[in-house]
GROMACS .gro file of C-alpha atoms in nm:
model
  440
    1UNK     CA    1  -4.883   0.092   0.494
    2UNK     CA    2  -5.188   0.143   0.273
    3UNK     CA    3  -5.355  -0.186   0.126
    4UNK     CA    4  -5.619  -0.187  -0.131
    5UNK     CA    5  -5.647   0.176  -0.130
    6UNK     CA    6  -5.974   0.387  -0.233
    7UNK     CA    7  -5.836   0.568  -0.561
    8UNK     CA    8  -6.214   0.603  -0.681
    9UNK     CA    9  -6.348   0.725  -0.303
   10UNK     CA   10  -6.012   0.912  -0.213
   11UNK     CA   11  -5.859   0.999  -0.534
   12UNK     CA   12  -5.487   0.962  -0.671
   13UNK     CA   13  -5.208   0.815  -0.363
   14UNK     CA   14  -5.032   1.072  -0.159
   15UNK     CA   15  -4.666   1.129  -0.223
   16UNK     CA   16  -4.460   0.982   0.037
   17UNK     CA   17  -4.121   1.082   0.112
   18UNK     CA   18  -3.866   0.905   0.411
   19UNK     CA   19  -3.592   1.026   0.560
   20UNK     CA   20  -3.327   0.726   0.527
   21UNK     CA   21  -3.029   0.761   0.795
   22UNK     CA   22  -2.723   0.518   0.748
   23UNK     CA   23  -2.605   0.287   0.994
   24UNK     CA   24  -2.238   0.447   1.102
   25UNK     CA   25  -2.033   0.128   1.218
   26UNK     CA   26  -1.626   0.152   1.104
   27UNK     CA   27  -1.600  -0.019   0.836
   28UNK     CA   28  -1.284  -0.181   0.617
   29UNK     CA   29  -1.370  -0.075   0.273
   30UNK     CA   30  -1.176  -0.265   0.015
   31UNK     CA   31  -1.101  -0.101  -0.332
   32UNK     CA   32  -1.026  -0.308  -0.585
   33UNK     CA   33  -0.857  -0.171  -0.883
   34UNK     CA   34  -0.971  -0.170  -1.241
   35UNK     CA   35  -0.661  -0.402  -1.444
   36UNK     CA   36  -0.553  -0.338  -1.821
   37UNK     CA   37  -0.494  -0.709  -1.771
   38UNK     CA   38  -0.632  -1.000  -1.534
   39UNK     CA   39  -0.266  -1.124  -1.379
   40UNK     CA   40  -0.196  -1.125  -1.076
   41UNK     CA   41   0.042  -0.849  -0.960
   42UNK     CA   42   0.353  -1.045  -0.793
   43UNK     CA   43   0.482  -0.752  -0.602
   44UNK     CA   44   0.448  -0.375  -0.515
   45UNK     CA   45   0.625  -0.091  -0.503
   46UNK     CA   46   0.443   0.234  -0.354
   47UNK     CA   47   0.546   0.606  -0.450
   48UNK     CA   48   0.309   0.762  -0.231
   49UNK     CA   49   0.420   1.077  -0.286
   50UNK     CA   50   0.299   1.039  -0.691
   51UNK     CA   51  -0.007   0.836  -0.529
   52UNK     CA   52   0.069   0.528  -0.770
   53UNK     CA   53   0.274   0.233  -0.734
   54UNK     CA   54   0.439  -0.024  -0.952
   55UNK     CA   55   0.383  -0.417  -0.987
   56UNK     CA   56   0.491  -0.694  -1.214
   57UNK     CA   57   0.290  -1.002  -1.333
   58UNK     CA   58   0.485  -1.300  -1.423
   59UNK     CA   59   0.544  -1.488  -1.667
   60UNK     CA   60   0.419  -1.206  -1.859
   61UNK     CA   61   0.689  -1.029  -1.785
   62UNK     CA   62   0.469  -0.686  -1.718
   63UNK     CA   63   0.574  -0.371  -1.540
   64UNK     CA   64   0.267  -0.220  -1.443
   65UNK     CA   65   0.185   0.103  -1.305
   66UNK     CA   66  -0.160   0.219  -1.085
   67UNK     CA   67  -0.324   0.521  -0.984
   68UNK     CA   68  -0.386   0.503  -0.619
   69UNK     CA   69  -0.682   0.794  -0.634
   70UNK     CA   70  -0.839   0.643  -0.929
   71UNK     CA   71  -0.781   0.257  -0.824
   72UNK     CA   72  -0.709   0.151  -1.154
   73UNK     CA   73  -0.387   0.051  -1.413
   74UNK     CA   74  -0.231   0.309  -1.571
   75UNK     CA   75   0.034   0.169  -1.725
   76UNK     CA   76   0.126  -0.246  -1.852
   77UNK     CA   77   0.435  -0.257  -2.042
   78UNK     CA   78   0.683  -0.652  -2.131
   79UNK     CA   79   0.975  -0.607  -2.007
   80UNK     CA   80   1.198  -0.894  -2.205
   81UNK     CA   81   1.530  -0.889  -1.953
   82UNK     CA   82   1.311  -1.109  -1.648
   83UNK     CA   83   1.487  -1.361  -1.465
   84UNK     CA   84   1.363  -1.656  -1.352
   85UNK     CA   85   1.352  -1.511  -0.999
   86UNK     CA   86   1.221  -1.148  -0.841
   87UNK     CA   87   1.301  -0.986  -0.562
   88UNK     CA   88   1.332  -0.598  -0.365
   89UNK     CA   89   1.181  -0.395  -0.592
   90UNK     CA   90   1.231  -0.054  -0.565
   91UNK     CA   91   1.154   0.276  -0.735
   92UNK     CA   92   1.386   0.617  -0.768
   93UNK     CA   93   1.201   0.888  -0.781
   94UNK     CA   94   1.573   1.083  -0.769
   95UNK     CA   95   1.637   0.856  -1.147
   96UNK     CA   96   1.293   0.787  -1.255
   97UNK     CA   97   1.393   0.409  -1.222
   98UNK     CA   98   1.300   0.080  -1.109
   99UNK     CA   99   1.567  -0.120  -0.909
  100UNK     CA  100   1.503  -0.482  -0.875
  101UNK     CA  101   1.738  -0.830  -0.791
  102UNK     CA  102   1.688  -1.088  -1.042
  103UNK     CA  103   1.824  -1.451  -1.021
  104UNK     CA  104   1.914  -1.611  -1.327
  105UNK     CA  105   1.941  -1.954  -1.436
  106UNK     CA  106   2.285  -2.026  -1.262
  107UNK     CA  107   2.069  -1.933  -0.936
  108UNK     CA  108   2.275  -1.602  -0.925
  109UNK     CA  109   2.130  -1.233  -0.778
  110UNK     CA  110   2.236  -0.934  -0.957
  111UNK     CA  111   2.033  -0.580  -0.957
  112UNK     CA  112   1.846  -0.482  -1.274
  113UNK     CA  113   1.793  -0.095  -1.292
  114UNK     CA  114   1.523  -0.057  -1.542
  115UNK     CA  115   1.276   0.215  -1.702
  116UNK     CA  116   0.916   0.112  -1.684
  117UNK     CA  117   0.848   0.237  -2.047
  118UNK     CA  118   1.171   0.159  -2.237
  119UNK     CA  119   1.288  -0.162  -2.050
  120UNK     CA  120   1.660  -0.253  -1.899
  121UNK     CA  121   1.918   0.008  -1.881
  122UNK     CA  122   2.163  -0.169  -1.687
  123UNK     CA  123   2.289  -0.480  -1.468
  124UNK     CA  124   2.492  -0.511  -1.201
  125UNK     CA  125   2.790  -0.734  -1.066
  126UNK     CA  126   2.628  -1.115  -0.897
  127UNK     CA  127   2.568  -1.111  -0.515
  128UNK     CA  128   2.559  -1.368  -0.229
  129UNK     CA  129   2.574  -1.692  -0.267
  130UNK     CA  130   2.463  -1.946  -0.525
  131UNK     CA  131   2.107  -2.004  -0.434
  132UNK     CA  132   2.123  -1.752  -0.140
  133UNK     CA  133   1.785  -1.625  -0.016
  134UNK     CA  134   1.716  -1.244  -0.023
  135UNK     CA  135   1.652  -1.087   0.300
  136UNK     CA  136   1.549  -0.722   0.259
  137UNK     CA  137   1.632  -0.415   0.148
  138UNK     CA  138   1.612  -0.068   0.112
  139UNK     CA  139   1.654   0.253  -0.125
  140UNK     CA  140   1.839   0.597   0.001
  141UNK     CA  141   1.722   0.792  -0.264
  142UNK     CA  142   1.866   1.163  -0.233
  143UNK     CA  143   2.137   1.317  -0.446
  144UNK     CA  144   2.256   0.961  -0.536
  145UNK     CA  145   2.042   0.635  -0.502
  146UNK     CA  146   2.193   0.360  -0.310
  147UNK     CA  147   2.038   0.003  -0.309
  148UNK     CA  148   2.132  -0.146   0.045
  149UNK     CA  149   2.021  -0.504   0.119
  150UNK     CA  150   2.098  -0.825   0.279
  151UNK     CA  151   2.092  -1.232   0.218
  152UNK     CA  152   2.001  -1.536   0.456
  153UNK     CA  153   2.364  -1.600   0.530
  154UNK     CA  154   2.378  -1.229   0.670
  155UNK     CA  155   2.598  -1.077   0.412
  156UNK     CA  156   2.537  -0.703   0.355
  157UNK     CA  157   2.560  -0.550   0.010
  158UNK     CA  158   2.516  -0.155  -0.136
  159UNK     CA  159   2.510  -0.080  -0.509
  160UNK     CA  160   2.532   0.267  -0.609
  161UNK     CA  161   2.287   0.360  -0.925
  162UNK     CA  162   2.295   0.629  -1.181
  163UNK     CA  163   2.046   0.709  -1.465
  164UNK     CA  164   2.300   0.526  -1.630
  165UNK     CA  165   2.453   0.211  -1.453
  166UNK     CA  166   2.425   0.049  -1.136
  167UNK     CA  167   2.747  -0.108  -0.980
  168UNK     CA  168   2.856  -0.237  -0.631
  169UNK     CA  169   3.015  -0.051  -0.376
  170UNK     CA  170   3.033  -0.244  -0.062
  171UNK     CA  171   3.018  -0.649  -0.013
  172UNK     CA  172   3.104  -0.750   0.374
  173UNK     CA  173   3.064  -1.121   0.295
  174UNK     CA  174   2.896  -1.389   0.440
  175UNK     CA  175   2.817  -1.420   0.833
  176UNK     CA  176   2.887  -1.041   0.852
  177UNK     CA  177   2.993  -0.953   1.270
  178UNK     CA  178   2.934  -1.286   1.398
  179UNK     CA  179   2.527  -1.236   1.340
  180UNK     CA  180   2.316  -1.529   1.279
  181UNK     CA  181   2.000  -1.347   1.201
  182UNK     CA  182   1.895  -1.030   1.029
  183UNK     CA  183   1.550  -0.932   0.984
  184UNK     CA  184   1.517  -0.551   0.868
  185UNK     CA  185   1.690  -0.245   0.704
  186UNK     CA  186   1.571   0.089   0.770
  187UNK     CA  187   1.698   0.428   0.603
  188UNK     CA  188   1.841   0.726   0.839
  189UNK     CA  189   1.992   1.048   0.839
  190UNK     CA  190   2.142   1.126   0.497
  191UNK     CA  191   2.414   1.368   0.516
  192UNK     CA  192   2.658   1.589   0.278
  193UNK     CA  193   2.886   1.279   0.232
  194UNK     CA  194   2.717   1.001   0.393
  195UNK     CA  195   2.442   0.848   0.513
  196UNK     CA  196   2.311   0.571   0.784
  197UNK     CA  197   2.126   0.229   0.724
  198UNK     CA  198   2.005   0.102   1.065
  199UNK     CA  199   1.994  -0.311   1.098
  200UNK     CA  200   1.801  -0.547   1.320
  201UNK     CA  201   2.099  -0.809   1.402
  202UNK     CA  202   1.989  -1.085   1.648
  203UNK     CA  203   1.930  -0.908   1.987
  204UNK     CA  204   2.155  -0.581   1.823
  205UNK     CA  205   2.025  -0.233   1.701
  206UNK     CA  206   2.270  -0.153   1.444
  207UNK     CA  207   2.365   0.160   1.257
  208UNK     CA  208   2.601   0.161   0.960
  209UNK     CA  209   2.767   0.450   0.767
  210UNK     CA  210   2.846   0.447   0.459
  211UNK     CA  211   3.004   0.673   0.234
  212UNK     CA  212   2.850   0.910  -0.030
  213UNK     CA  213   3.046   0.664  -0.300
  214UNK     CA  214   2.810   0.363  -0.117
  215UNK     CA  215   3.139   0.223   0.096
  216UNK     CA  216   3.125   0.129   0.445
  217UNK     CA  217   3.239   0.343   0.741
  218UNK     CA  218   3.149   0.242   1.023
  219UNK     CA  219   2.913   0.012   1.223
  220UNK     CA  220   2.813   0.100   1.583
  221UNK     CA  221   2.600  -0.128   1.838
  222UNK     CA  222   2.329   0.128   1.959
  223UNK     CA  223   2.109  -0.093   2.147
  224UNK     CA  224   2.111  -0.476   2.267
  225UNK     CA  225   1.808  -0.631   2.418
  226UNK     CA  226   1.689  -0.928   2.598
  227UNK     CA  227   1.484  -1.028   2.308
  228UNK     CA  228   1.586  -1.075   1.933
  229UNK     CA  229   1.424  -0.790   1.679
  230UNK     CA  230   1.194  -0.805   1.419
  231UNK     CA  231   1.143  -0.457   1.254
  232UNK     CA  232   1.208  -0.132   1.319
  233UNK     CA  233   1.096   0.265   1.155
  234UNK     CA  234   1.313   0.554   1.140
  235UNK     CA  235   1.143   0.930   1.368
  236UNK     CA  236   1.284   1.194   1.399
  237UNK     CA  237   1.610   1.064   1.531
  238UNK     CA  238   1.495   0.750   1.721
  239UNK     CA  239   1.391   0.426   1.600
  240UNK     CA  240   1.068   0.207   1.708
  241UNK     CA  241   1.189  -0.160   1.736
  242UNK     CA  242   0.889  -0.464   1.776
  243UNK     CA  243   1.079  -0.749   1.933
  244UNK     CA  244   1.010  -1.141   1.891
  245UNK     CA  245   0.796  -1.107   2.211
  246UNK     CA  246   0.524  -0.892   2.082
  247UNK     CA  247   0.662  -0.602   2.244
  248UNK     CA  248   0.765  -0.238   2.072
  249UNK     CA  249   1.039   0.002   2.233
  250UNK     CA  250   1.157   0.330   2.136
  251UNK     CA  251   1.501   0.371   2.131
  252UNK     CA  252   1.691   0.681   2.144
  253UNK     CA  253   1.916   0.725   1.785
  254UNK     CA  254   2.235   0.858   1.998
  255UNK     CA  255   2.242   0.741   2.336
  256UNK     CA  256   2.084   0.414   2.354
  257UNK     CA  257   1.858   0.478   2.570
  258UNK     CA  258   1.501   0.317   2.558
  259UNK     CA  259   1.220   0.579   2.567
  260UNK     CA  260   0.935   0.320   2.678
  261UNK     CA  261   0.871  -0.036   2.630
  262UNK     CA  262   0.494  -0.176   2.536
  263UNK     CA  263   0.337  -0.519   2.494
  264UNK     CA  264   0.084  -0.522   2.159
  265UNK     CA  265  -0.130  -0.753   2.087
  266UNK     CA  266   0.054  -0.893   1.762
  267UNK     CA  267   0.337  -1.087   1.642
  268UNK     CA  268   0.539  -0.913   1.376
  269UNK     CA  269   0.710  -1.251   1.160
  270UNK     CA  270   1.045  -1.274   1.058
  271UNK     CA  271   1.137  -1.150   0.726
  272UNK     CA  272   1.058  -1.457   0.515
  273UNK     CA  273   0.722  -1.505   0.640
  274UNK     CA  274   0.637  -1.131   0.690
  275UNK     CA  275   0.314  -0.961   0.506
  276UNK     CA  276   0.405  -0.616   0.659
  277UNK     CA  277   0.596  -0.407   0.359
  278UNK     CA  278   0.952  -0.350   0.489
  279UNK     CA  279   1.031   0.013   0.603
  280UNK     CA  280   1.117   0.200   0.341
  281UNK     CA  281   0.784   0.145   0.151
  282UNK     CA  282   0.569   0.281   0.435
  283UNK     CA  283   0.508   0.630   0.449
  284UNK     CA  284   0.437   0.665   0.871
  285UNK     CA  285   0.323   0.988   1.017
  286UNK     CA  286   0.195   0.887   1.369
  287UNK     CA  287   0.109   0.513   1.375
  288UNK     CA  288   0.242   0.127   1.225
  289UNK     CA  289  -0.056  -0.010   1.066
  290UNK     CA  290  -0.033  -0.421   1.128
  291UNK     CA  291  -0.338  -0.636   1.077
  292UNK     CA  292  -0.347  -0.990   1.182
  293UNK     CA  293  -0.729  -1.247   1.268
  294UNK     CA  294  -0.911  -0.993   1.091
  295UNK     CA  295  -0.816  -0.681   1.300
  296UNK     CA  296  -0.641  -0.372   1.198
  297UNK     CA  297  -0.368  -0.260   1.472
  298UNK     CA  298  -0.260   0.083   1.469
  299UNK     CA  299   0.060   0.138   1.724
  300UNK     CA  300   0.142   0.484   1.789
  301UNK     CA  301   0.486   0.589   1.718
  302UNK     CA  302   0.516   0.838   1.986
  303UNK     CA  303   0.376   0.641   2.328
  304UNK     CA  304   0.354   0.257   2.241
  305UNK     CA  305  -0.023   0.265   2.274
  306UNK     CA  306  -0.243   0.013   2.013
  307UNK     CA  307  -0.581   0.074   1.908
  308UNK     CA  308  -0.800  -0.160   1.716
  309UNK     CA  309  -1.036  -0.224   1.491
  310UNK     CA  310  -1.195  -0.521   1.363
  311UNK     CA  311  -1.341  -0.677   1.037
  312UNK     CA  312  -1.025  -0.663   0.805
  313UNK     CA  313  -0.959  -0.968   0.612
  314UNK     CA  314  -0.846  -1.247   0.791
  315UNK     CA  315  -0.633  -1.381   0.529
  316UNK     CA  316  -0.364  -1.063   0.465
  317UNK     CA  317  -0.139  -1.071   0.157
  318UNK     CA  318   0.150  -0.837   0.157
  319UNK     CA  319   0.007  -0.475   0.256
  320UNK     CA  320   0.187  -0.180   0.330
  321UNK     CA  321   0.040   0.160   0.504
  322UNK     CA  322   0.034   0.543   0.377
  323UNK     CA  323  -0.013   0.790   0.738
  324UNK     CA  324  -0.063   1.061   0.515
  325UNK     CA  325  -0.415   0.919   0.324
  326UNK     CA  326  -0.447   0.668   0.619
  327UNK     CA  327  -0.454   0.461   0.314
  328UNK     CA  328  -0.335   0.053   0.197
  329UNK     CA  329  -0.217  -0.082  -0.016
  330UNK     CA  330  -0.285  -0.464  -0.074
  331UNK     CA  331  -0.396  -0.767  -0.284
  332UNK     CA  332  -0.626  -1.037  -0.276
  333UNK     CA  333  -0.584  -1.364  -0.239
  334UNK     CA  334  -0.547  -1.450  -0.627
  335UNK     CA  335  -0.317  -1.128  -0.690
  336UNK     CA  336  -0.570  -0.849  -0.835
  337UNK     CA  337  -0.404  -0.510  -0.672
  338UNK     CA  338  -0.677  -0.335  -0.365
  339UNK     CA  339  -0.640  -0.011  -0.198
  340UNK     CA  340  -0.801  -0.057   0.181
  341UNK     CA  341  -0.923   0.263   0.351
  342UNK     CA  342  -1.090   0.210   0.697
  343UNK     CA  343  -1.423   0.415   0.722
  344UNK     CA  344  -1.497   0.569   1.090
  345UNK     CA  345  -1.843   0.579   1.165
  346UNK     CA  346  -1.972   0.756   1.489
  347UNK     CA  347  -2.360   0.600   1.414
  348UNK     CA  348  -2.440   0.853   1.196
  349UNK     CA  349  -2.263   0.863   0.885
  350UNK     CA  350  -2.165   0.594   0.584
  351UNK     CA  351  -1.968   0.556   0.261
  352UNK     CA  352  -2.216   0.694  -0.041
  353UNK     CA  353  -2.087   0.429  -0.264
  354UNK     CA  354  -2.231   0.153  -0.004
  355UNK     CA  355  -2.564   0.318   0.014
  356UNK     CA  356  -2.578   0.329  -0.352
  357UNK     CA  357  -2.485  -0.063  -0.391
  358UNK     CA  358  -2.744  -0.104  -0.130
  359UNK     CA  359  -3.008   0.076  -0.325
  360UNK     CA  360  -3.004  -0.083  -0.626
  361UNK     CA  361  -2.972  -0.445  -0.514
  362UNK     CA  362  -3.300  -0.369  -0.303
  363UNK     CA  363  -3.443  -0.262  -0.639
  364UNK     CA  364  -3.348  -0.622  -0.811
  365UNK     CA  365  -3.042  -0.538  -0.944
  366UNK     CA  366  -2.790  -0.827  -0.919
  367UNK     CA  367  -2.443  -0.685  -0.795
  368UNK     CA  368  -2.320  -0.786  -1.118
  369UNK     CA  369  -2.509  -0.505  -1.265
  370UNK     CA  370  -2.396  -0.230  -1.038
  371UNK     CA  371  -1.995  -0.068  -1.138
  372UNK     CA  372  -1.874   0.254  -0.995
  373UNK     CA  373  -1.588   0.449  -1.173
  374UNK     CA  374  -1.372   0.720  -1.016
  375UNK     CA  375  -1.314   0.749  -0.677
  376UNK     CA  376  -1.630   0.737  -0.519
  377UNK     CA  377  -1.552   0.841  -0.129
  378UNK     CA  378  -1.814   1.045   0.031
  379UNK     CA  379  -1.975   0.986   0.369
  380UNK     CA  380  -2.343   1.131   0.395
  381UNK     CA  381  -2.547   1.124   0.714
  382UNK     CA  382  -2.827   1.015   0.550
  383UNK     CA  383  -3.143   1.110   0.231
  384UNK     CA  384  -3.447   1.202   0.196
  385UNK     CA  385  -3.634   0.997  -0.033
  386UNK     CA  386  -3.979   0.937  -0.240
  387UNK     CA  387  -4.046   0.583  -0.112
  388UNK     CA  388  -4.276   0.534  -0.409
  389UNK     CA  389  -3.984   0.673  -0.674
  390UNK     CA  390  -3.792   0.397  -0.836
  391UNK     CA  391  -3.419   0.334  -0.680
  392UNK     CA  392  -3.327   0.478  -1.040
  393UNK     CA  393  -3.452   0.790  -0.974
  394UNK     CA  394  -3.344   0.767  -0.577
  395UNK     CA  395  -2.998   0.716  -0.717
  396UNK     CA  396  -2.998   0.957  -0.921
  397UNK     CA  397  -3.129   1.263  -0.698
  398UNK     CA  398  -2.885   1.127  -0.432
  399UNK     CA  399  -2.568   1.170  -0.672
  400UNK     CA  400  -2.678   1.512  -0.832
  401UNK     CA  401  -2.500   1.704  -0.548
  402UNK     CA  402  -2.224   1.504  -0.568
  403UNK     CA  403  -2.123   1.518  -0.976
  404UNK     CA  404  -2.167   1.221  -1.007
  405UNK     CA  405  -2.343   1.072  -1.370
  406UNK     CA  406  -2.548   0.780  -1.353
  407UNK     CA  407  -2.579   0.586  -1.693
  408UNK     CA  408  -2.589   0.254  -1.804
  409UNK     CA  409  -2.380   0.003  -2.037
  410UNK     CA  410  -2.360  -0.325  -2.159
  411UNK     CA  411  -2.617  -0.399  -1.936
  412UNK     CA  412  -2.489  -0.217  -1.558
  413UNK     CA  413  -2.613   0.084  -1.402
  414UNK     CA  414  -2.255   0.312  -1.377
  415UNK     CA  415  -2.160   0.543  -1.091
  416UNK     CA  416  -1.926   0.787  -1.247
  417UNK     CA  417  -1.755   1.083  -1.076
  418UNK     CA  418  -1.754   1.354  -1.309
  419UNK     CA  419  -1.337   1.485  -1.316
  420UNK     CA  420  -1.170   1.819  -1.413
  421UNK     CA  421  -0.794   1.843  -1.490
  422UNK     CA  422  -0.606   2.165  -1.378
  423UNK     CA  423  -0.764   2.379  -1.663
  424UNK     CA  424  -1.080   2.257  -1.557
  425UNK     CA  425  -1.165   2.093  -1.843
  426UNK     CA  426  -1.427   1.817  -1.773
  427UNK     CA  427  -1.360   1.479  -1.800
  428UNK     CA  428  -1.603   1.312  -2.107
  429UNK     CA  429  -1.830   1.116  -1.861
  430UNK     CA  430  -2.050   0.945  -2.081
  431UNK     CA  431  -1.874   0.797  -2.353
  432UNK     CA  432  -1.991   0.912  -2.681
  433UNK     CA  433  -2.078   0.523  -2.824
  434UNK     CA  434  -2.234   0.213  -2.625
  435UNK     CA  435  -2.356   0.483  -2.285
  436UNK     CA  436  -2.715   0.536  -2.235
  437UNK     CA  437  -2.810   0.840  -1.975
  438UNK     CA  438  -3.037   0.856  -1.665
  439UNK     CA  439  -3.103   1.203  -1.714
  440UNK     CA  440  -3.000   1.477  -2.010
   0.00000   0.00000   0.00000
């Protein structure tokens, strides 16, 4: 450090550059997503193979759709057919539809099967009973789309939807085989003319077959344990079931037979306290994602083994986990829609959007003044910098490699990622009106 340096005796101050290396500690980094409207979204429905998902904000009455890549709303459209109640949303990629069971004023279920751009094409027949509580469900979505779900007083119901109409195709009834508790649904094997639905019944592993017009089969007891389920997933043949006493066991699909059996160090709840998405709405390659006093589990599919990492939120709304992107989907505590991806750090690299935030706060600005656009997800191991620059022109030397604009407007300094669509056509970064630029 130089103080009260000789410019007259020594002439003009050196140039002094730093190399700046990022602390690497795994970190949560929570996403919030830009809103075409400040409602809280009252439910989710992931298509992660379109990277977006679907939400509704009551009493609005708004379908909404998001971009998962660029963490904002796409799409906010009324819908004027709403009931009073909302529950199992689901979307067809197979019809291009939403599904979802509303409960009208009679305190009556019936499906809705709905575009999210030209509103209700169809209803289906009441289920359960008046006032009944939905359980869950779950969508077979293949050559036709079958709804499959169940109520608190264990009565099983399918509806079989077109692009067209939705109707029902199997009802057991209340108190179906004697059960007094089910907790999950979880799709299997789909076949030429039917398919499986496999169902956590007290203490039972059950699978039931239906037919390919959505009637039921058969029902066969795979598996009883000592301990009553909670949830299950669908691999390759076999199904992972977590038990009431924090414990996971893979079961062989055919014979029964339990593969291995594993304490973790988590409680899955039952389904009407549960933040965990239900099964269907998961897209698992290797490992459940569960998070509970602000720790992310990760339970491998294969061997029962649970890693961990702390410093998630300690107050989880309903989430639900893409293998694929190792990404997750969440919300906050007042509703607004945030996409969680977990940052490994081996002490030498961090996220560039958290250096940048860092930068410019350390430069006065107030957090409120800092936005970032696009999706922003670089790691860097570190920069080089001119200690005597401002964090202006720090920023914008460190984002040059990276297409990334730096401008300001209304007042903030914007991080922009500079996009090209298939024909490579750039995206306009700076808007034309209202956008002053850092650098021509």
């Amino acid at each position: 450090m130089f103080d009260r340096f000789d410019i007259i005796g020594l002439g003009a101050p050196p140039v002094f550059e730093a190399e700046w290396i990022q602390d690497g500690a795994t970190t949560h980094d929570y996403d919030t997503f830009t809103t075409l409207s400040s409602g809280a979204v009252n439910d989710i429905v992931p298509v992660w193979d379109d990277l977006l998902f679907f939400g509704y904000t009551e009493p609005e009455s708004l379908v909404r759709q998001f971009s998962i890549g660029a963490v904002r709303e796409f799409l906010s459209l009324s819908q004027s057919e709403f009931s009073f109640a909302f529950n199992g949303w689901r979307y067809s990629r197979n019809l291009n539809l939403l599904i979802y069971l509303g409960q009208d004023g009679g305190g009556q279920w019936k499906p809705y099967l709905t575009s999210a751009t030209t509103g209700i094409v169809d209803t289906g027949d009441d289920i359960g009973s008046i006032l009944a509580v939905i359980g869950t469900v779950c969508l077979i979505d293949g050559p036709s789309s079958y709804y499959v779900g169940f109520t608190d007083d264990q009565q099983l119901f399918v509806y079989l939807a077109s692009a067209s109409s939705i109707s029902l195709s199997f009802d057991s009834g209340a108190a179906w085989g004697g059960y007094t508790k089910f907790e999950c649904l979880v799709p299997g094997e789909m076949r030429g003319s039917e398919f499986d639905v496999w169902l956590c019944a007290d203490n039972d592993l059950v699978k039931l077959t239906f037919t390919a017009q959505g009637t039921f089969k058969s029902s066969t007891v795979v598996a009883t344990f000592a301990d009553d389920l909670r949830y299950a997933v669908y691999d390759d043949g076999d199904l992972i079931v977590w038990t009431d006493a924090a414990t996971v066991k893979r079961v062989n699909g055919t014979t029964g037979a339990t593969e291995f059996t594993k304490t973790v160090p988590y409680q899955i709840e039952t389904y009407t306290s549960r933040k965990l998405g239900d099964p269907d709405l998961q897209r698992l390659t290797n490992e459940l994602y569960f998070v509970a006093s602000s720790t992310s589990y990760f339970t491998d599919l294969k061997t029962g083994d649970t890693r961990s990492i702390s410093g998630a939120t300690n107050n989880p709304q309903i989430y639900y986990y893409d293998g694929q992107t190792d990404a997750v989907i969440t919300t906050t505590g007042g509703g607004a829609p945030q996409r969680l991806r977990i940052i490994a750090g081996d002490g030498t690299q961090r996220q560039l959007s958290d250096f940048l935030q860092a930068l410019m706060e350390a430069g006065g600005f107030d957090p409120s003044e800092i936005a970032f656009e696009g999706d922003i997800d670089e790691v860097i191991d570190g920069a080089v910098i001119d200690v005597t620059a401002g964090v202006r022109d720090i920023a914008r030397s460190v984002c040059a490699p990276y297409s990334i604009a730096v401008f300001e407007r209304a007042g903030q300094i914007i991080f922009k990622r500079a996009f090209t669509d298939g024909a490579f056509a750039i995206d306009a970064t700076i808007s034309s009106a209202g956008d002053v630029a850092d650098n021509a």
